[in-house]
Coordinates of C-alpha atoms in Angstrom, one line a residue:
Chain A
M1 CA -67.2 -46.1 8.8
Q2 CA -68.1 -48.2 11.8
H3 CA -70.8 -50.8 12.0
I4 CA -71.2 -53.0 15.0
A5 CA -74.3 -55.0 14.9
E6 CA -74.9 -57.4 12.0
P7 CA -78.2 -58.9 11.3
T8 CA -78.7 -62.6 11.9
V9 CA -78.6 -64.7 8.8
E10 CA -79.7 -68.2 8.0
Q11 CA -77.1 -70.8 7.7
T12 CA -78.5 -72.6 4.7
P13 CA -77.1 -70.5 1.8
T14 CA -77.7 -71.4 -1.8
A15 CA -74.8 -72.9 -3.6
L16 CA -74.4 -69.7 -5.5
A17 CA -74.4 -67.5 -2.4
Q18 CA -71.9 -69.9 -0.8
S19 CA -69.7 -69.7 -3.8
A20 CA -69.8 -65.9 -3.8
A21 CA -69.0 -65.7 -0.1
N22 CA -66.1 -68.2 -0.4
C23 CA -64.7 -66.0 -3.2
A24 CA -65.1 -62.9 -1.1
Y25 CA -63.1 -64.6 1.7
W26 CA -60.4 -65.7 -0.8
L27 CA -60.0 -62.1 -1.9
E28 CA -59.4 -61.1 1.6
T29 CA -56.5 -63.5 1.7
M30 CA -55.0 -61.6 -1.3
R31 CA -54.7 -58.5 0.7
V32 CA -51.1 -57.2 1.1
Q33 CA -49.9 -53.8 2.2
G34 CA -51.7 -51.2 0.2
G35 CA -54.4 -53.3 -1.2
F36 CA -55.1 -56.5 -3.2
G37 CA -52.0 -58.1 -4.6
G38 CA -50.8 -61.3 -6.2
P39 CA -49.3 -62.3 -9.5
V40 CA -51.1 -61.8 -12.8
V41 CA -51.4 -64.0 -15.9
H42 CA -52.8 -62.6 -19.1
W43 CA -53.0 -63.1 -22.8
W44 CA -50.5 -60.4 -23.5
Q45 CA -48.0 -60.8 -20.7
H46 CA -47.7 -62.0 -17.2
A47 CA -46.7 -60.1 -14.1
L48 CA -44.9 -62.7 -11.9
M49 CA -42.1 -60.5 -10.7
F50 CA -44.4 -58.0 -9.0
T51 CA -46.9 -59.3 -6.6
G52 CA -47.7 -56.2 -4.6
A53 CA -50.9 -54.3 -4.4
G54 CA -52.2 -53.2 -7.8
I55 CA -54.8 -50.4 -8.1
D56 CA -56.1 -51.6 -11.4
W57 CA -59.4 -53.1 -12.8
R58 CA -59.5 -55.7 -10.0
Y59 CA -61.1 -53.0 -7.9
E60 CA -64.0 -52.6 -10.2
G61 CA -65.2 -56.2 -9.7
I62 CA -64.0 -56.5 -6.1
I63 CA -66.0 -53.5 -5.0
S64 CA -69.1 -54.3 -7.1
G65 CA -69.0 -57.8 -5.7
Y66 CA -68.9 -56.6 -2.2
L67 CA -71.8 -54.2 -2.9
D68 CA -73.7 -57.0 -4.5
L69 CA -73.2 -59.2 -1.5
Y70 CA -74.2 -56.3 0.8
R71 CA -77.4 -55.8 -1.2
A72 CA -78.2 -59.5 -1.1
S73 CA -77.4 -60.1 2.5
G74 CA -77.8 -56.8 4.3
L75 CA -74.6 -57.6 6.2
Y76 CA -72.6 -54.5 6.9
Y77 CA -69.4 -56.5 6.8
Y78 CA -69.6 -56.4 3.0
L79 CA -70.2 -52.7 2.9
D80 CA -67.2 -52.2 5.2
R81 CA -65.1 -54.3 2.8
A82 CA -66.2 -52.2 -0.1
V83 CA -65.3 -49.0 1.8
A84 CA -61.9 -50.5 2.8
A85 CA -61.2 -51.3 -0.8
A86 CA -62.2 -47.8 -1.8
N87 CA -59.8 -46.4 0.7
D88 CA -57.0 -48.5 -0.9
I89 CA -57.7 -46.5 -4.1
V90 CA -57.8 -43.1 -2.4
N91 CA -54.5 -43.9 -0.7
G92 CA -53.0 -45.2 -3.9
Q93 CA -53.6 -42.0 -5.9
D94 CA -50.6 -39.8 -6.6
E95 CA -50.5 -36.0 -7.0
Y96 CA -51.2 -36.3 -10.7
G97 CA -54.4 -38.2 -10.2
N98 CA -53.0 -41.6 -11.3
Y99 CA -53.1 -44.7 -9.3
A100 CA -50.2 -46.9 -8.0
N101 CA -49.5 -50.0 -10.0
S102 CA -52.4 -49.7 -12.3
Q103 CA -51.0 -51.6 -15.3
F104 CA -52.2 -55.1 -14.2
Q105 CA -50.1 -57.5 -16.4
L106 CA -47.4 -54.7 -16.9
N107 CA -47.1 -53.8 -13.2
P108 CA -45.5 -52.1 -11.4
Y109 CA -46.3 -49.0 -13.4
T110 CA -48.9 -46.3 -13.2
A111 CA -51.4 -44.7 -15.7
G112 CA -52.9 -48.0 -16.8
T113 CA -55.9 -48.1 -19.2
P114 CA -58.7 -49.0 -18.9
H115 CA -57.6 -49.8 -15.4
E116 CA -57.8 -46.3 -13.9
A117 CA -61.2 -45.7 -15.4
A118 CA -62.4 -49.0 -13.9
V119 CA -61.0 -47.9 -10.6
D120 CA -63.0 -44.7 -10.9
I121 CA -66.1 -46.7 -11.5
A122 CA -65.4 -48.6 -8.4
L123 CA -65.0 -45.4 -6.4
L124 CA -68.2 -43.9 -7.8
N125 CA -70.1 -47.1 -7.0
V126 CA -69.1 -46.9 -3.4
A127 CA -69.9 -43.2 -3.3
S128 CA -73.3 -43.9 -4.7
R129 CA -74.0 -46.6 -2.2
L130 CA -72.9 -44.5 0.7
K131 CA -74.9 -41.6 -0.4
A132 CA -78.0 -43.8 -0.6
E133 CA -77.2 -45.1 2.9
Q134 CA -76.9 -41.4 4.1
A135 CA -73.4 -42.3 5.3
E136 CA -70.7 -39.7 5.7
G137 CA -67.6 -39.3 3.4
W138 CA -69.0 -40.3 0.1
E139 CA -68.0 -36.9 -1.5
G140 CA -64.3 -37.8 -1.0
Y141 CA -64.6 -40.8 -3.3
I142 CA -66.1 -38.6 -6.0
A143 CA -63.4 -36.1 -5.6
T144 CA -60.7 -38.8 -6.0
A145 CA -62.4 -40.1 -9.2
R146 CA -62.8 -36.6 -10.6
R147 CA -59.1 -35.9 -10.0
S148 CA -58.3 -39.0 -12.0
I149 CA -60.6 -38.2 -14.9
E150 CA -59.7 -34.6 -15.1
N151 CA -56.0 -34.8 -14.7
F152 CA -55.3 -38.0 -16.6
Y153 CA -58.0 -38.8 -19.1
I154 CA -59.2 -35.3 -20.1
R155 CA -56.0 -33.5 -19.8
R156 CA -53.7 -36.1 -21.3
L157 CA -55.6 -38.6 -23.4
W158 CA -58.5 -36.5 -24.8
N159 CA -58.1 -35.5 -28.4
A160 CA -60.3 -32.5 -29.3
E161 CA -59.9 -33.0 -33.0
R162 CA -61.1 -36.7 -33.0
R163 CA -63.4 -36.0 -30.1
C164 CA -62.2 -39.3 -28.5
F165 CA -59.9 -40.6 -25.8
F166 CA -56.7 -42.1 -27.1
D167 CA -54.8 -44.9 -25.3
D168 CA -51.5 -42.9 -25.4
T169 CA -50.4 -39.4 -25.2
R170 CA -49.2 -39.3 -28.8
S171 CA -52.7 -39.9 -30.0
I172 CA -51.9 -43.0 -32.0
T173 CA -54.2 -45.7 -30.7
I174 CA -57.9 -45.8 -29.7
V175 CA -59.1 -48.9 -27.9
P176 CA -63.0 -49.2 -28.0
N177 CA -63.4 -51.4 -25.0
K178 CA -61.3 -49.0 -22.9
V179 CA -63.3 -46.1 -24.2
A180 CA -66.4 -48.0 -23.1
T181 CA -65.1 -48.4 -19.6
L182 CA -64.2 -44.8 -19.4
F183 CA -67.7 -43.9 -20.7
I184 CA -69.3 -45.6 -17.7
A185 CA -67.0 -43.7 -15.4
L186 CA -67.8 -40.4 -17.1
A187 CA -71.6 -41.1 -17.0
R188 CA -71.4 -42.0 -13.3
L189 CA -69.4 -38.9 -12.5
S190 CA -71.9 -36.7 -14.3
E191 CA -74.7 -38.2 -12.4
L192 CA -73.0 -37.9 -9.0
S193 CA -71.4 -34.6 -9.4
G194 CA -74.3 -33.0 -11.3
D195 CA -71.9 -31.8 -14.0
S196 CA -73.2 -33.0 -17.3
R197 CA -70.1 -31.9 -19.1
Y198 CA -68.4 -35.3 -18.4
L199 CA -71.1 -37.1 -20.2
D200 CA -72.0 -34.6 -23.0
A201 CA -68.7 -33.1 -23.9
Y202 CA -66.5 -36.2 -23.5
G203 CA -68.4 -39.5 -22.8
L204 CA -70.9 -39.5 -25.6
P205 CA -68.6 -38.1 -28.3
A206 CA -66.0 -40.7 -27.5
L207 CA -68.5 -43.5 -27.6
N208 CA -69.9 -42.2 -30.8
H209 CA -66.4 -42.2 -32.4
C210 CA -66.0 -45.9 -31.5
L211 CA -69.5 -46.7 -32.6
S212 CA -68.7 -45.5 -36.1
L213 CA -66.0 -48.2 -36.2
Q214 CA -68.2 -51.1 -35.3
N215 CA -68.0 -54.0 -37.8
G216 CA -71.2 -54.3 -39.8
R217 CA -70.4 -56.4 -42.7
D218 CA -68.9 -59.9 -42.4
E219 CA -69.3 -62.9 -40.1
N220 CA -67.9 -60.8 -37.3
R221 CA -70.6 -58.1 -37.7
G222 CA -71.4 -56.4 -34.4
A223 CA -67.9 -56.8 -33.1
F224 CA -65.4 -54.0 -32.3
A225 CA -61.8 -54.3 -33.4
Q226 CA -59.4 -54.5 -30.5
Y227 CA -57.9 -51.2 -31.4
I228 CA -57.7 -48.5 -34.0
E229 CA -54.2 -47.5 -34.9
Q230 CA -53.7 -44.2 -36.8
G231 CA -57.3 -44.4 -38.0
R232 CA -57.2 -48.0 -39.2
P233 CA -59.0 -50.7 -37.3
V234 CA -56.8 -53.7 -36.4
N235 CA -59.3 -56.5 -36.9
W236 CA -58.6 -58.7 -33.9
Y237 CA -61.9 -59.4 -32.3
F238 CA -61.8 -60.6 -28.6
P239 CA -65.3 -61.7 -27.6
Y240 CA -64.3 -61.0 -24.0
Y241 CA -63.3 -57.4 -24.6
N242 CA -66.4 -56.9 -26.7
A243 CA -68.5 -58.0 -23.7
R244 CA -67.0 -55.1 -21.8
I245 CA -68.4 -52.7 -24.4
V246 CA -72.0 -53.9 -24.2
P247 CA -73.0 -52.4 -20.8
A248 CA -71.6 -49.0 -21.9
L249 CA -73.8 -49.0 -25.0
V250 CA -76.8 -50.0 -23.0
L251 CA -76.1 -47.2 -20.5
A252 CA -75.8 -44.7 -23.3
H253 CA -79.2 -45.8 -24.6
D254 CA -80.7 -45.5 -21.2
L255 CA -79.3 -42.0 -20.7
T256 CA -80.1 -40.6 -24.1
G257 CA -83.0 -42.7 -25.3
N258 CA -81.1 -43.2 -28.6
D259 CA -82.0 -46.6 -30.0
T260 CA -78.8 -46.7 -32.1
Y261 CA -76.8 -47.5 -28.9
L262 CA -79.2 -50.4 -28.1
A263 CA -79.1 -51.8 -31.6
A264 CA -75.3 -51.7 -31.5
A265 CA -75.2 -53.4 -28.1
V266 CA -77.5 -56.2 -29.3
S267 CA -75.4 -56.6 -32.4
T268 CA -72.2 -56.9 -30.3
M269 CA -73.9 -59.4 -27.9
Q270 CA -75.1 -61.5 -30.9
F271 CA -71.5 -61.6 -32.1
I272 CA -70.4 -62.9 -28.7
L273 CA -73.2 -65.5 -28.5
R274 CA -72.2 -66.8 -32.0
H275 CA -68.9 -67.7 -30.5
I276 CA -69.9 -69.1 -27.2
D277 CA -69.1 -72.8 -27.0
A278 CA -71.5 -75.4 -25.8
D279 CA -69.6 -75.6 -22.5
G280 CA -70.1 -71.8 -21.9
G281 CA -66.5 -70.8 -22.6
L282 CA -65.3 -68.4 -25.3
P283 CA -62.5 -68.4 -27.7
Q284 CA -59.8 -65.9 -26.9
V285 CA -59.7 -64.0 -30.2
V286 CA -61.1 -64.4 -33.7
Y287 CA -59.8 -62.7 -36.8
A288 CA -61.3 -61.1 -39.9
D289 CA -60.3 -64.1 -42.0
R290 CA -62.2 -66.5 -39.8
R291 CA -59.1 -67.8 -38.0
A292 CA -59.1 -68.0 -34.3
N293 CA -56.8 -68.3 -31.4
R294 CA -58.9 -70.3 -29.0
Y295 CA -56.7 -70.6 -26.0
P296 CA -56.6 -69.8 -23.2
R297 CA -60.3 -69.5 -22.6
W298 CA -61.1 -67.3 -19.6
V299 CA -63.0 -68.8 -16.7
A300 CA -63.3 -66.1 -14.1
G301 CA -63.3 -63.4 -16.7
A302 CA -66.4 -64.9 -18.3
G303 CA -68.4 -63.1 -15.6
D304 CA -68.2 -60.0 -17.8
V305 CA -70.0 -61.9 -20.6
I306 CA -72.9 -62.6 -18.1
L307 CA -72.9 -59.0 -17.1
A308 CA -73.1 -57.9 -20.8
G309 CA -76.0 -60.2 -21.5
L310 CA -77.9 -59.3 -18.3
S311 CA -77.6 -55.6 -19.2
L312 CA -79.7 -56.3 -22.3
V313 CA -82.4 -58.4 -20.6
P314 CA -84.5 -55.4 -19.4
H315 CA -84.7 -54.4 -23.0
G316 CA -86.3 -57.7 -24.1
F317 CA -83.1 -59.5 -25.1
A318 CA -83.3 -63.2 -24.4
F319 CA -80.1 -64.4 -22.8
D320 CA -79.5 -67.8 -21.2
Y321 CA -76.5 -67.3 -18.9
Q322 CA -76.6 -70.8 -17.4
P323 CA -74.0 -72.4 -19.6
T324 CA -71.5 -69.6 -18.9
L325 CA -72.4 -69.6 -15.2
D326 CA -71.8 -73.3 -15.0
W327 CA -68.5 -72.8 -16.9
I328 CA -67.4 -70.2 -14.2
L329 CA -68.6 -72.2 -11.2
G330 CA -66.8 -75.3 -12.5
G331 CA -63.6 -73.3 -12.2
Q332 CA -63.9 -72.5 -8.5
L333 CA -61.1 -73.9 -6.5
E334 CA -61.1 -75.3 -3.0
S335 CA -59.6 -72.1 -1.8
G336 CA -62.6 -70.1 -2.9
G337 CA -60.7 -68.4 -5.7
F338 CA -61.4 -69.1 -9.4
Q339 CA -59.0 -70.6 -11.9
T340 CA -58.1 -68.0 -14.4
A341 CA -58.5 -69.9 -17.6
R342 CA -58.4 -73.2 -19.4
G343 CA -55.9 -74.0 -22.1
F344 CA -52.8 -71.9 -21.3
E345 CA -50.8 -74.9 -22.5
S346 CA -52.2 -74.4 -26.0
Q347 CA -51.8 -70.6 -26.2
G348 CA -50.6 -69.8 -29.7
S349 CA -51.4 -73.2 -31.0
Q350 CA -54.8 -74.7 -31.7
K351 CA -54.0 -78.1 -30.2
T352 CA -56.5 -79.5 -27.7
P353 CA -55.1 -78.8 -24.2
P354 CA -54.0 -81.8 -22.3
S355 CA -56.2 -83.1 -19.6
L356 CA -53.8 -81.8 -16.9
P357 CA -54.0 -78.0 -16.6
H358 CA -51.2 -75.6 -17.1
A359 CA -50.1 -74.0 -13.9
F360 CA -51.4 -70.6 -15.2
D361 CA -54.8 -72.2 -15.6
L362 CA -55.0 -73.0 -11.9
L363 CA -53.4 -69.8 -10.8
P364 CA -56.2 -67.6 -9.3
V365 CA -55.7 -63.9 -10.0
A366 CA -57.4 -61.1 -8.1
G367 CA -57.9 -59.2 -11.3
W368 CA -59.7 -62.0 -13.0
T369 CA -61.5 -63.5 -10.0
D370 CA -63.2 -60.2 -9.5
K371 CA -64.9 -60.5 -12.9
R372 CA -67.1 -63.3 -11.7
S373 CA -68.8 -60.9 -9.3
P374 CA -71.9 -60.2 -11.5
Y375 CA -73.3 -63.5 -10.6
C376 CA -73.2 -62.8 -6.9
A377 CA -76.6 -61.2 -7.0
G378 CA -77.3 -60.2 -10.6
C379 CA -77.8 -63.6 -12.1
S380 CA -80.6 -64.8 -9.9
P381 CA -84.1 -63.4 -10.7
T382 CA -84.3 -62.9 -6.9
A383 CA -81.3 -62.2 -4.8
P384 CA -79.7 -65.1 -2.9
P385 CA -81.9 -65.7 0.1
S386 CA -79.1 -66.0 2.6
L387 CA -75.3 -65.9 2.9
P388 CA -72.9 -67.6 5.2
R389 CA -71.8 -65.4 8.0
P390 CA -68.5 -63.7 7.4
P391 CA -65.5 -64.3 9.6
A392 CA -65.4 -62.5 13.0
R393 CA -63.6 -59.3 12.8
Chain B
M1 CA -56.9 -64.7 6.9
A2 CA -57.0 -68.2 8.3
G3 CA -60.3 -69.7 9.2
A4 CA -61.2 -70.9 12.6
N5 CA -59.4 -74.2 12.1
G6 CA -56.5 -72.6 10.3
S7 CA -57.5 -73.8 6.9
L8 CA -58.3 -71.7 3.9
P9 CA -61.4 -69.6 3.9
A10 CA -63.5 -72.2 2.0
L11 CA -64.0 -74.1 5.2
G12 CA -64.4 -77.7 5.5
L13 CA -62.9 -78.6 2.2
P14 CA -60.0 -81.1 2.2
L15 CA -56.7 -79.6 1.2
P16 CA -54.9 -81.2 -1.7
E17 CA -51.8 -83.2 -1.3
Y18 CA -49.8 -80.7 -3.2
A19 CA -49.8 -77.0 -3.1
I20 CA -48.0 -74.3 -5.1
A21 CA -46.9 -71.1 -3.5
L22 CA -46.1 -67.9 -5.2
D23 CA -44.4 -64.7 -4.0
W24 CA -41.1 -64.7 -2.2
L25 CA -42.8 -64.1 1.2
A26 CA -44.5 -67.3 0.7
V27 CA -41.2 -68.9 -0.1
Q28 CA -39.8 -67.7 3.2
C29 CA -42.8 -68.9 5.0
A30 CA -42.7 -72.3 3.5
H31 CA -39.0 -72.6 4.0
D32 CA -39.3 -72.1 7.7
T33 CA -42.1 -74.5 8.3
V34 CA -42.5 -77.2 5.7
E35 CA -40.2 -80.2 5.7
T36 CA -40.4 -81.0 2.1
G37 CA -40.8 -78.7 -0.8
V38 CA -40.0 -78.1 -4.4
L39 CA -38.8 -75.0 -6.0
A40 CA -39.6 -74.6 -9.6
S41 CA -38.2 -71.8 -11.8
D42 CA -41.1 -71.2 -14.0
A43 CA -44.7 -72.2 -14.8
R44 CA -43.7 -74.6 -17.5
L45 CA -41.7 -76.6 -14.9
A46 CA -44.6 -76.4 -12.5
S47 CA -46.8 -77.9 -15.2
E48 CA -44.4 -80.7 -15.7
F49 CA -44.5 -81.2 -11.9
L50 CA -48.3 -81.4 -12.1
R51 CA -48.1 -84.1 -14.7
R52 CA -45.6 -86.2 -12.8
T53 CA -47.2 -85.9 -9.4
A54 CA -50.8 -86.3 -10.7
T55 CA -50.3 -89.5 -12.5
S56 CA -51.7 -91.5 -9.5
Q57 CA -54.6 -89.1 -9.2
P58 CA -55.5 -88.0 -12.7
F59 CA -57.2 -84.6 -13.0
D60 CA -60.6 -84.7 -14.6
P61 CA -61.7 -81.1 -15.4
A62 CA -65.1 -82.3 -16.6
K63 CA -65.9 -83.8 -13.2
G64 CA -63.8 -81.3 -11.2
Q65 CA -62.3 -84.2 -9.4
G66 CA -58.8 -85.3 -8.6
R67 CA -57.3 -81.9 -8.4
A68 CA -53.9 -82.6 -7.3
V69 CA -52.6 -79.1 -6.5
L70 CA -53.7 -75.9 -5.1
I71 CA -51.9 -72.7 -6.1
L72 CA -51.4 -70.3 -3.3
P73 CA -50.6 -66.8 -4.6
S74 CA -50.2 -65.1 -1.3
A75 CA -48.2 -65.5 1.8
T76 CA -51.4 -65.3 3.9
Q77 CA -52.8 -68.4 2.1
V78 CA -49.6 -70.3 2.6
E79 CA -49.6 -69.5 6.3
A80 CA -53.2 -70.6 6.6
V81 CA -52.5 -73.9 4.8
I82 CA -49.4 -74.6 6.9
A83 CA -51.3 -73.9 10.1
S84 CA -54.1 -76.3 9.1
P85 CA -54.4 -79.7 10.8
T86 CA -53.6 -81.4 7.5
P87 CA -51.1 -79.4 5.7
P88 CA -50.0 -80.5 2.2
A89 CA -47.2 -83.0 2.1
T90 CA -45.4 -81.0 -0.5
L91 CA -45.3 -77.4 -1.3
L92 CA -44.3 -76.4 -4.8
I93 CA -42.9 -72.9 -5.0
V94 CA -43.0 -71.5 -8.5
T95 CA -42.4 -68.6 -10.8
A96 CA -39.3 -66.8 -12.0
G97 CA -40.4 -63.8 -10.0
A98 CA -40.3 -65.7 -6.7
L99 CA -37.0 -67.2 -7.5
Y100 CA -35.4 -64.0 -8.7
R101 CA -36.6 -62.0 -5.8
F102 CA -35.8 -64.7 -3.3
I103 CA -32.2 -65.1 -4.5
S104 CA -31.6 -61.4 -4.9
S105 CA -33.1 -60.2 -1.6
T106 CA -32.0 -62.9 0.9
P107 CA -28.7 -64.4 1.8
M108 CA -27.6 -67.1 -0.7
L109 CA -27.3 -69.5 2.1
R110 CA -31.0 -69.5 2.7
A111 CA -31.6 -69.9 -1.0
R112 CA -29.4 -72.9 -1.2
T113 CA -31.1 -74.5 1.8
C114 CA -34.5 -73.9 0.3
L115 CA -33.3 -75.4 -3.0
G116 CA -31.9 -78.3 -1.1
M117 CA -35.4 -79.4 -0.4
T118 CA -35.7 -80.1 -4.1
K119 CA -33.1 -82.8 -3.9
R120 CA -34.4 -84.4 -0.8
Q121 CA -37.7 -84.6 -2.4
G122 CA -36.1 -86.5 -5.2
Y123 CA -37.4 -84.1 -7.8
R124 CA -34.8 -84.2 -10.6
Q125 CA -35.6 -81.7 -13.2
S126 CA -32.2 -80.1 -13.5
A127 CA -31.0 -82.1 -16.5
P128 CA -33.8 -81.2 -18.9
I129 CA -33.6 -77.5 -17.8
L130 CA -29.9 -77.4 -18.4
H131 CA -30.3 -79.1 -21.7
L132 CA -33.0 -76.8 -22.9
H133 CA -31.4 -73.7 -21.6
G134 CA -31.3 -71.1 -24.3
E135 CA -32.6 -73.3 -27.1
I136 CA -36.2 -72.6 -26.5
S137 CA -35.5 -68.9 -26.5
V138 CA -33.7 -69.1 -29.8
L139 CA -36.5 -71.1 -31.3
W140 CA -39.1 -68.5 -30.2
S141 CA -37.0 -65.7 -31.6
I142 CA -36.8 -67.5 -34.9
A143 CA -40.6 -68.0 -34.8
Y144 CA -40.9 -64.2 -34.2
R145 CA -39.0 -63.5 -37.5
V146 CA -41.0 -66.1 -39.4
Y147 CA -44.3 -64.8 -38.2
S148 CA -43.3 -61.2 -38.8
R149 CA -42.5 -62.0 -42.4
M150 CA -45.8 -63.8 -42.8
G151 CA -47.6 -60.7 -41.5
R152 CA -48.9 -62.6 -38.5
D153 CA -48.4 -59.9 -36.0
D154 CA -50.5 -61.7 -33.4
L155 CA -48.3 -64.7 -33.4
A156 CA -45.2 -62.6 -33.7
G157 CA -46.2 -60.7 -30.6
R158 CA -46.7 -63.9 -28.6
S159 CA -43.3 -65.2 -29.8
V160 CA -41.6 -62.1 -28.4
V161 CA -43.3 -62.7 -25.1
R162 CA -42.3 -66.3 -25.1
T163 CA -38.7 -65.4 -26.0
R164 CA -38.4 -63.1 -23.1
E165 CA -40.0 -65.5 -20.7
S166 CA -37.8 -68.3 -21.8
Y167 CA -34.6 -66.3 -21.4
L168 CA -35.5 -65.1 -18.0
G169 CA -37.0 -68.2 -16.5
R170 CA -34.5 -70.7 -17.9
W171 CA -31.5 -68.6 -17.2
L172 CA -32.4 -67.9 -13.6
G173 CA -33.6 -71.5 -13.1
T174 CA -30.4 -72.9 -14.5
L175 CA -28.2 -70.7 -12.3
A176 CA -30.2 -71.8 -9.2
L177 CA -29.9 -75.4 -10.1
I178 CA -26.2 -75.2 -10.8
T179 CA -25.9 -73.8 -7.3
L180 CA -27.9 -76.7 -6.0
Q181 CA -25.8 -79.3 -7.8
K182 CA -22.6 -77.9 -6.2
D183 CA -23.9 -77.3 -2.8
V184 CA -26.2 -80.1 -1.7

């Protein structure tokens, strides 16, 4: 896709727009051969040995961020960046439909969940945008996403008896937040391909299965357990991962008109809000017996909490995103990237972190920094009025 | 992708005095162009470095001021920083991955030369690392057994991760620093 002329923009961007553009520039410096690379730090494990391109959930936020910036600015530069990122995905797909290095903190391995579904969402978002722009080539991105969903998710992870997607081919574990991400991909694929089977035969039954396991009784009511192992919920409640479920439930409501989904989404969001600290951050995980592991608290990743709350606003849900937005913006580094978290020093303990950050706190990760993208355009009631001009190409 | 003046993309912001580089390409890049540098074997050592170097410039996360370091997770960013008019006085190169890949994929002579910068910088962390080698891993493995018996699978899982990290990072770091002691 070639664009030459770019519209003139004002040079007085808002702080929010400047922040978003700086972050977009930083992401470009993370490009290596094959896509966006760099090390990963995470709650479960770190990927410091492998720093090559990872076709994982980083692409969901990176591409939606570029598309947000494009919508806000009208600059084709950002649309071109989104298309370039989508081409990374296409080039990174293997003959089985899986993507290269899609395991994020476990890289370099393929067949990562929910990463490959998140990558599919990214592709479908680009296809949708290009279709709206009447540009050529959008069908190819749908074909790539369809190959991933058909060959990997439906053929290997779908369990017809449970009518749900498992997280492994032995049908042992179901992870609700991963099913939610996959649901969004299936819904988008149905919409763009015109084949309702993806939504009706797979997406909604899988989401319904998870919905039946939503906590409805104790102080963690509204939350989804991190995973269900051999039919039993493992009651670790990660507010962050619960935030990733909310937009899927809202989308299910919007597509079906079934208020059960909306009520479930509200309940989950209320669980998240009960745990948001005054500074806008979230504890890492809370347990059924009221214990919690507070640290590290995600900084860039908190963008998904804003995205969750904003998805409910059109349905009359009051959500003040400002504390969380301030929490995220306070973590932007001079380079334009975002610090990943606060409190890695205290991981596993509940001690107050020292004033000096752990190195992992300050390490910006492409697959976390992308999560702040919802604020690019979504947070402001009106889109940012102007953006700084991107670098000359 | 360097900006017009060679600095990082967020143009106009002063670069910090210290920077941390990740990725072995960044190591090579820094090795060739920066006079002083520090090679750390893992993030814990990097954090210790932060504490020591930041004492004259305390970091205040509430105000977002006094940030003493900038972590550079890609070779592109390191190149941009080095090309800037005011490059950092010191580059801290960190992670077991960077160390492992650097030593295993380049001639040892270069690794030793790069490590030699550590000593010129006067950064003496070898003794604590040698002393702690293995002990932390053993303690984490004991913690794993205790937590498993208590039924605290969450903490047990973390302990396994910490055990593995301790083994890898300390072992490789120790080997590298032994080499340094003999060679520089």
